[in-house]
Short mmCIF file of N, CA and C in Angstrom, two decimals:
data_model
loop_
_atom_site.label_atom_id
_atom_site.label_comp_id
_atom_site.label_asym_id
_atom_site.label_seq_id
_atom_site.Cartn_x
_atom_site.Cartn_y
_atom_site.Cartn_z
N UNK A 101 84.58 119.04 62.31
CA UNK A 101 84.97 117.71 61.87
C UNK A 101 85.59 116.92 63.03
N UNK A 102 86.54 117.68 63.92
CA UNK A 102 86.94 116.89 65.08
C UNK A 102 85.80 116.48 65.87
N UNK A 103 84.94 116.75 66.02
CA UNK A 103 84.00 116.25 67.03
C UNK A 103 83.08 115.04 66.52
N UNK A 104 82.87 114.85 64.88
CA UNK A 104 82.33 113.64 64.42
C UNK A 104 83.49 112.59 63.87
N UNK A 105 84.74 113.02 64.50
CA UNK A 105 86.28 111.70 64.62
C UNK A 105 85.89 110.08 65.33
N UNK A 106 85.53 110.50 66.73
CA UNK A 106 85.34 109.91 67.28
C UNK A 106 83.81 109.25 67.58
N UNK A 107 82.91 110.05 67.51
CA UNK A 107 81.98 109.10 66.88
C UNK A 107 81.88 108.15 65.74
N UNK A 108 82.06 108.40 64.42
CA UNK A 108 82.83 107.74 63.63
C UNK A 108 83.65 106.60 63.85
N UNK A 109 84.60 106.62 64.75
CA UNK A 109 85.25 105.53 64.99
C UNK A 109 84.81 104.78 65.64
N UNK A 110 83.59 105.15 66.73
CA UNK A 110 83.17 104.12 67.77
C UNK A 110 81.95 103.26 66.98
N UNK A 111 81.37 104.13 66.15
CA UNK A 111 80.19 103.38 65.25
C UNK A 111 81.04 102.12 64.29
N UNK A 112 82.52 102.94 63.65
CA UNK A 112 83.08 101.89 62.94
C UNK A 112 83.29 100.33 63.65
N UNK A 113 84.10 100.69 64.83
CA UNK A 113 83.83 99.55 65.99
C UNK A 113 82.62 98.78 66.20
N UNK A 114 81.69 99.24 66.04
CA UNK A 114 80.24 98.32 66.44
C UNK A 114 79.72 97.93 64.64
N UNK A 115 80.25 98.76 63.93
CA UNK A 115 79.99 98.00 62.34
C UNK A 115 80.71 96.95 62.06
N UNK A 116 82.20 97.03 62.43
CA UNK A 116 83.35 95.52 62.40
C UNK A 116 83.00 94.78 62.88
N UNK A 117 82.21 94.87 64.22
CA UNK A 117 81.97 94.06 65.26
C UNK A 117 80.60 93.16 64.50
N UNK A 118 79.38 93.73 64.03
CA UNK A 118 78.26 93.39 63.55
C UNK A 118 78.90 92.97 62.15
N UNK A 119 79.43 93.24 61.30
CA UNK A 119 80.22 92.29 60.00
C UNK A 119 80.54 91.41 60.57
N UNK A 120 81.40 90.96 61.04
CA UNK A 120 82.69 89.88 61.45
C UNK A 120 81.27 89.11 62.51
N UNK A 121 80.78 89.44 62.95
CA UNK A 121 79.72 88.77 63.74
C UNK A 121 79.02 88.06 62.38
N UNK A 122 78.18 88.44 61.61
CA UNK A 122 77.52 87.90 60.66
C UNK A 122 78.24 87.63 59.95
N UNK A 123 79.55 87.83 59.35
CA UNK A 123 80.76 87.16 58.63
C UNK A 123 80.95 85.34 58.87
N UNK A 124 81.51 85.65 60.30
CA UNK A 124 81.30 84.26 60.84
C UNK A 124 80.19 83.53 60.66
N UNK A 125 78.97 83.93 60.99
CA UNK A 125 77.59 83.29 61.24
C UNK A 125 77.27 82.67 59.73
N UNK A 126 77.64 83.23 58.39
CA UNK A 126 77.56 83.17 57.08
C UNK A 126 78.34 82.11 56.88
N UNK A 127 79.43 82.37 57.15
CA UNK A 127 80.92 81.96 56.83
C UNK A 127 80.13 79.62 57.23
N UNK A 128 79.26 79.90 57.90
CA UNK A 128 79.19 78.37 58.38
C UNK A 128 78.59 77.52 57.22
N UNK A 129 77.55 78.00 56.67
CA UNK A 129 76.99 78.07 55.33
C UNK A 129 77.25 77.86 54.07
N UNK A 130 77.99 78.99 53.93
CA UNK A 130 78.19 80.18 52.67
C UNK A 130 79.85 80.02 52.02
N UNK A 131 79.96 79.86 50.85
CA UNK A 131 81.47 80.57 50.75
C UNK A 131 81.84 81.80 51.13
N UNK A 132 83.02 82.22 51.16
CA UNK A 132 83.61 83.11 51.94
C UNK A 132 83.46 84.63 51.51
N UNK A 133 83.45 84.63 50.01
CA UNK A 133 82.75 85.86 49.48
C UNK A 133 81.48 86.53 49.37
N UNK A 134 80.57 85.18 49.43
CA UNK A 134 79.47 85.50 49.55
C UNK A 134 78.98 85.81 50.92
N UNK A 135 79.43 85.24 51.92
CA UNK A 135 79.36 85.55 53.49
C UNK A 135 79.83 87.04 53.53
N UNK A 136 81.53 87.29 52.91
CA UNK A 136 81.44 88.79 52.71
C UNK A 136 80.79 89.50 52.41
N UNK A 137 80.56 89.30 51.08
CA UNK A 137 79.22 90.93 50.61
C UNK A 137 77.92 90.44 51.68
N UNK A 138 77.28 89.46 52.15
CA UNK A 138 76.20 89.74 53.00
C UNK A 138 76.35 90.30 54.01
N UNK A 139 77.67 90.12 54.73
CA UNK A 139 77.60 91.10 56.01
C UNK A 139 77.94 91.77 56.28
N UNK A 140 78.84 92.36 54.87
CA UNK A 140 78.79 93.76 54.63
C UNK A 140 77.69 94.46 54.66
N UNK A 141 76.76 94.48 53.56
CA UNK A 141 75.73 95.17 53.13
C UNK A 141 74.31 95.51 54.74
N UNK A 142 74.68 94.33 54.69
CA UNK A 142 73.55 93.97 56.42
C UNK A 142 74.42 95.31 57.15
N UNK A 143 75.93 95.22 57.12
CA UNK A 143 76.24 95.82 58.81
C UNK A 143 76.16 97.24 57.85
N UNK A 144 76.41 97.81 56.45
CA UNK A 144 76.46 99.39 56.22
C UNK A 144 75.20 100.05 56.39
N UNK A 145 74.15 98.94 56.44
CA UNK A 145 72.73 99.37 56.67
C UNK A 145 72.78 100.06 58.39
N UNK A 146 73.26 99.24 59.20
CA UNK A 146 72.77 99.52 60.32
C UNK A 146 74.14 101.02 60.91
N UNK A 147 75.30 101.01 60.14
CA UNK A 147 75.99 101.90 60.30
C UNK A 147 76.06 103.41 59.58
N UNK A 148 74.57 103.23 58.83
CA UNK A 148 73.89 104.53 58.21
C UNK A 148 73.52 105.14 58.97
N UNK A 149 72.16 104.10 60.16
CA UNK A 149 71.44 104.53 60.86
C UNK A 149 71.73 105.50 62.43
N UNK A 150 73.39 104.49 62.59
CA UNK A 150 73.97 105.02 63.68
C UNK A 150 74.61 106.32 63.65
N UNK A 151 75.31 106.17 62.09
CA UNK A 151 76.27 107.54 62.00
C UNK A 151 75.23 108.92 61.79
N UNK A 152 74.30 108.64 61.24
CA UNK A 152 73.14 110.39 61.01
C UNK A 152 72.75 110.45 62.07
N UNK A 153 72.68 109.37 63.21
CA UNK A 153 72.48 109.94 64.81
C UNK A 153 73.25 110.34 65.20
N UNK A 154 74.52 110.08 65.44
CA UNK A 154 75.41 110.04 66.47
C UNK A 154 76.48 110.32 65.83
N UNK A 155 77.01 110.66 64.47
CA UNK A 155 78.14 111.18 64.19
C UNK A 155 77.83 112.59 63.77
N UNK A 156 76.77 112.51 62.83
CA UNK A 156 76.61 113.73 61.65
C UNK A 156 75.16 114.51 62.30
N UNK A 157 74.66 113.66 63.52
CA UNK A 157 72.83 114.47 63.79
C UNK A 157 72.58 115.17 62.78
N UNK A 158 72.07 114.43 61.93
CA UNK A 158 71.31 114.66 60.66
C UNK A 158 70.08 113.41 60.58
N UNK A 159 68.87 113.82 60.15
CA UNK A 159 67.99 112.97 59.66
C UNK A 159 68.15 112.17 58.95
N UNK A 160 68.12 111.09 58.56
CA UNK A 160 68.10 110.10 57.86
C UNK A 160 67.10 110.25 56.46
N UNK A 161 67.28 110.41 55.36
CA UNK A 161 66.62 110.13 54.51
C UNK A 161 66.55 109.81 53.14
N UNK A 162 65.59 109.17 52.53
CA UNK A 162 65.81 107.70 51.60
C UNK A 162 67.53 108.32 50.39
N UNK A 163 67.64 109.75 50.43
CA UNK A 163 68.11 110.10 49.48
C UNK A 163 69.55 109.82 49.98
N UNK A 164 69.64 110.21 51.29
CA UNK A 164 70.94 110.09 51.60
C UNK A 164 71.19 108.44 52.32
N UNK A 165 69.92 107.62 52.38
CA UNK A 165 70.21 105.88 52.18
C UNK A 165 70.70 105.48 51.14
N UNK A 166 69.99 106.09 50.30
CA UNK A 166 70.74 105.41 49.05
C UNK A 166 72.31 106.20 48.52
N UNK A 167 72.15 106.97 49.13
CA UNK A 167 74.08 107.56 48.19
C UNK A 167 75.10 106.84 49.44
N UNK A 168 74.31 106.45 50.88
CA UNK A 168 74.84 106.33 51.22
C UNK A 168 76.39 105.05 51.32
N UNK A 169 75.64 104.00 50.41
CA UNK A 169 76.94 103.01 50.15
C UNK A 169 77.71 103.31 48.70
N UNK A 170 77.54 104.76 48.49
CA UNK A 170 79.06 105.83 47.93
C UNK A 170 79.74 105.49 48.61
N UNK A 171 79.55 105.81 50.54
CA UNK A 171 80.82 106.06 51.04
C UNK A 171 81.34 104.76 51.47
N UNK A 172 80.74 103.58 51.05
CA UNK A 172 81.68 102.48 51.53
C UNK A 172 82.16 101.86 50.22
N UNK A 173 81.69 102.00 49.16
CA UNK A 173 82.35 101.62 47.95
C UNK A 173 83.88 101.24 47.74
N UNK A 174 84.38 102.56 48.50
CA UNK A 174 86.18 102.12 48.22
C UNK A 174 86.12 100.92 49.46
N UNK A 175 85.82 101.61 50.66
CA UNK A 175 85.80 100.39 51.50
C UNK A 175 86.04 98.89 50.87
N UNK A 176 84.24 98.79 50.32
CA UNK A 176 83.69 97.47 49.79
C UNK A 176 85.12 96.76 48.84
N UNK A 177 85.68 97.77 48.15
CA UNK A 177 86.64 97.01 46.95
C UNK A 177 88.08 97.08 47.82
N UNK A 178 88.12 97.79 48.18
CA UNK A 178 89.46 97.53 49.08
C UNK A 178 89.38 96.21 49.62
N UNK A 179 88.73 96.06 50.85
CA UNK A 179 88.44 95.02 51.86
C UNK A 179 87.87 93.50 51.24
N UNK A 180 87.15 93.97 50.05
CA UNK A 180 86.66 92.48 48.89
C UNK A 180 88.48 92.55 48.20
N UNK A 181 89.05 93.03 47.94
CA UNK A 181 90.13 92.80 47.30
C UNK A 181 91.53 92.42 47.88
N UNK A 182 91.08 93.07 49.49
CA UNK A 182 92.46 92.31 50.75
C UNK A 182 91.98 91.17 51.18
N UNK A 183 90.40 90.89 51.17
CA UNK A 183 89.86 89.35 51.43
C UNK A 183 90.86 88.34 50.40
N UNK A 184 90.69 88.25 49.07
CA UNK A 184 90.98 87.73 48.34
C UNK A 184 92.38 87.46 48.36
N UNK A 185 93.18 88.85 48.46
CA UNK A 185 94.68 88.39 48.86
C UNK A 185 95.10 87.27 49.51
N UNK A 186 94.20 88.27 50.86
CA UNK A 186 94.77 87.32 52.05
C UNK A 186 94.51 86.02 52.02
N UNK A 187 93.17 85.55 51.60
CA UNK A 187 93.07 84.35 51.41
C UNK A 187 93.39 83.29 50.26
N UNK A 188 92.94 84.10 48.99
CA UNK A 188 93.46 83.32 47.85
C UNK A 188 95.34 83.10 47.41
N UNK A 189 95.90 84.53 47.66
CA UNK A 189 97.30 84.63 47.45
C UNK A 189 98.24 84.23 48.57
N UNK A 190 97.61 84.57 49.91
CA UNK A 190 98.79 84.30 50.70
C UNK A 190 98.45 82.97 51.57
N UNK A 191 97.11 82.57 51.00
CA UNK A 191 96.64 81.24 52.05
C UNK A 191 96.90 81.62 53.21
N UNK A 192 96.45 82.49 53.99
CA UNK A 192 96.73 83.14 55.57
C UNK A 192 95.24 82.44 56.10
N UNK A 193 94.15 82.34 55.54
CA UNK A 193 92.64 81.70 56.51
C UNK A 193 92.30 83.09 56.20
N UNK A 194 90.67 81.96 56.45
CA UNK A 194 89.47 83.27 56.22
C UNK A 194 89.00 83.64 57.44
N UNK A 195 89.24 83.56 58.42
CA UNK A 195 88.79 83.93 59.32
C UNK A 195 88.84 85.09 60.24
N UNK A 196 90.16 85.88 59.89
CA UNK A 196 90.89 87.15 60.27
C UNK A 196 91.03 87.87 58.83
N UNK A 197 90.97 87.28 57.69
CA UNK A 197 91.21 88.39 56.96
C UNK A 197 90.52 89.46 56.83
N UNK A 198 88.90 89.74 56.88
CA UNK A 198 88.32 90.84 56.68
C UNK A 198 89.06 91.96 57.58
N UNK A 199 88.86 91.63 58.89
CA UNK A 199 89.53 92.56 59.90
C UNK A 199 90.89 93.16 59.39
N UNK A 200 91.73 92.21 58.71
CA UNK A 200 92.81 92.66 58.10
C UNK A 200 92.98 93.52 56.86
N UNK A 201 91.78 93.13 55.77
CA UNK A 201 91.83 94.00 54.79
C UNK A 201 91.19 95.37 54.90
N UNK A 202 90.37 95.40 56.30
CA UNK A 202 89.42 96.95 56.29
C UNK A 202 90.12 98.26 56.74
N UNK A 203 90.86 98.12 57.62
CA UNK A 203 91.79 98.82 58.07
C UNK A 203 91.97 99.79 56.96
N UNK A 204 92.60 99.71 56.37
CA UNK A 204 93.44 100.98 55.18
C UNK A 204 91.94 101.74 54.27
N UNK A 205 90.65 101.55 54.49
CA UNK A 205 89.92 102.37 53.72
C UNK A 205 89.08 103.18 54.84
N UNK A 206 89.31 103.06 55.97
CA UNK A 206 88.66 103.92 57.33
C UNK A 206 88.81 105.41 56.84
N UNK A 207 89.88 106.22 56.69
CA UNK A 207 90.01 107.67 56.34
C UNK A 207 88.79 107.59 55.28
N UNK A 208 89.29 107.15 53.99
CA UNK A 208 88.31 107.58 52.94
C UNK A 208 86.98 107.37 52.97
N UNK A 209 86.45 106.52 53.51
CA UNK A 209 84.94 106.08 54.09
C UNK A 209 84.98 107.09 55.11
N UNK A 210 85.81 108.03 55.20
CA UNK A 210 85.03 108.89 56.85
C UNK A 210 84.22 109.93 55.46
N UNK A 211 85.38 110.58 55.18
CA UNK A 211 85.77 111.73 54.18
C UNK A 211 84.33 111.82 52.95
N UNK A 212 83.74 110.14 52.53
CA UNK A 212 82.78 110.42 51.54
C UNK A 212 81.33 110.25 52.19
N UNK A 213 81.46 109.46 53.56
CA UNK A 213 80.44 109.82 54.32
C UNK A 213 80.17 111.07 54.79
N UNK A 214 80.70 111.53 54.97
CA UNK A 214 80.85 112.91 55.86
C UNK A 214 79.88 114.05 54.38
N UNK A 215 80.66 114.19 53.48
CA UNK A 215 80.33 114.71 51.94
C UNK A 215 78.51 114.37 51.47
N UNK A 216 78.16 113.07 51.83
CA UNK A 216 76.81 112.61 51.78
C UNK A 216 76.00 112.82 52.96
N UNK A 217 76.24 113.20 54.07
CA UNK A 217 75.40 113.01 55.12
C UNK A 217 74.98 114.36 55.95
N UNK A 218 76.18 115.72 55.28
CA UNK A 218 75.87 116.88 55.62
C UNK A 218 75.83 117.66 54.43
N UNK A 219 75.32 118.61 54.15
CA UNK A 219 74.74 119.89 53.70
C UNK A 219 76.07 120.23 52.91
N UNK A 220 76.36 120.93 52.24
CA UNK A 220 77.46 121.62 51.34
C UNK A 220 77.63 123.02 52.05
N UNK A 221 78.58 123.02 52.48
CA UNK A 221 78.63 124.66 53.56
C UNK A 221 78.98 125.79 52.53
N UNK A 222 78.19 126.77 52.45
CA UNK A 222 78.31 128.02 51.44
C UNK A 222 79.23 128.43 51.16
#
């Protein structure tokens, strides 16, 4: 498990980076929730592809695509639900809040990825 820590984290880095990239790009458009769930969904796609390479070297396949946004689920409601804070309750701007609400669901998104993407050890 220590050795897929840090992969993990560097893929998380280039998934924040590709959200908040298309966050913004939406955000010009779009209301602010709806810019959310799109660049969410866009960036967990491409942070499937990275993590069965490069965290878990495991194959990719349709079975474990599809369980795979299990493991961002808490993510998704956490981070849809610190969006909303931050912006609806504390009027802080939409523009930093995602970055602000994702933070606190990183452990548990490692923990149910990890559960979907490798084998059940005997």
């Amino acid at each position: 498990m220590r050795g897929q820590i840090l992969p993990f984290a560097l893929i998380g880095v280039v998934n924040t980076a590709t959200y908040y990239g298309l966050y913004l790009l939406f955000l010009l458009c779009l209301p602010y929730l709806i810019a959310h769930v799109l660049a969410f969904f866009l960036s967990m796609t491409g942070s499937f592809f990275l993590n069965a390479r490069f965290t878990y070297r495991t194959r990719p396949t349709w079975r474990k695509f599809l369980l795979f946004p299990l493991s961002n689920a808490t993510n998704f409601l956490i981070t849809t639900a610190g969006v909303y804070v931050i912006v609806d309750v504390l009027h802080a701007g939409n523009r930093f809040a995602p970055l602000l609400a994702s933070a606190a669901a990183i452990p548990a998104t490692f923990l149910v990825s990890r559960a979907i993407m490798l084998p059940r050890e005997a």
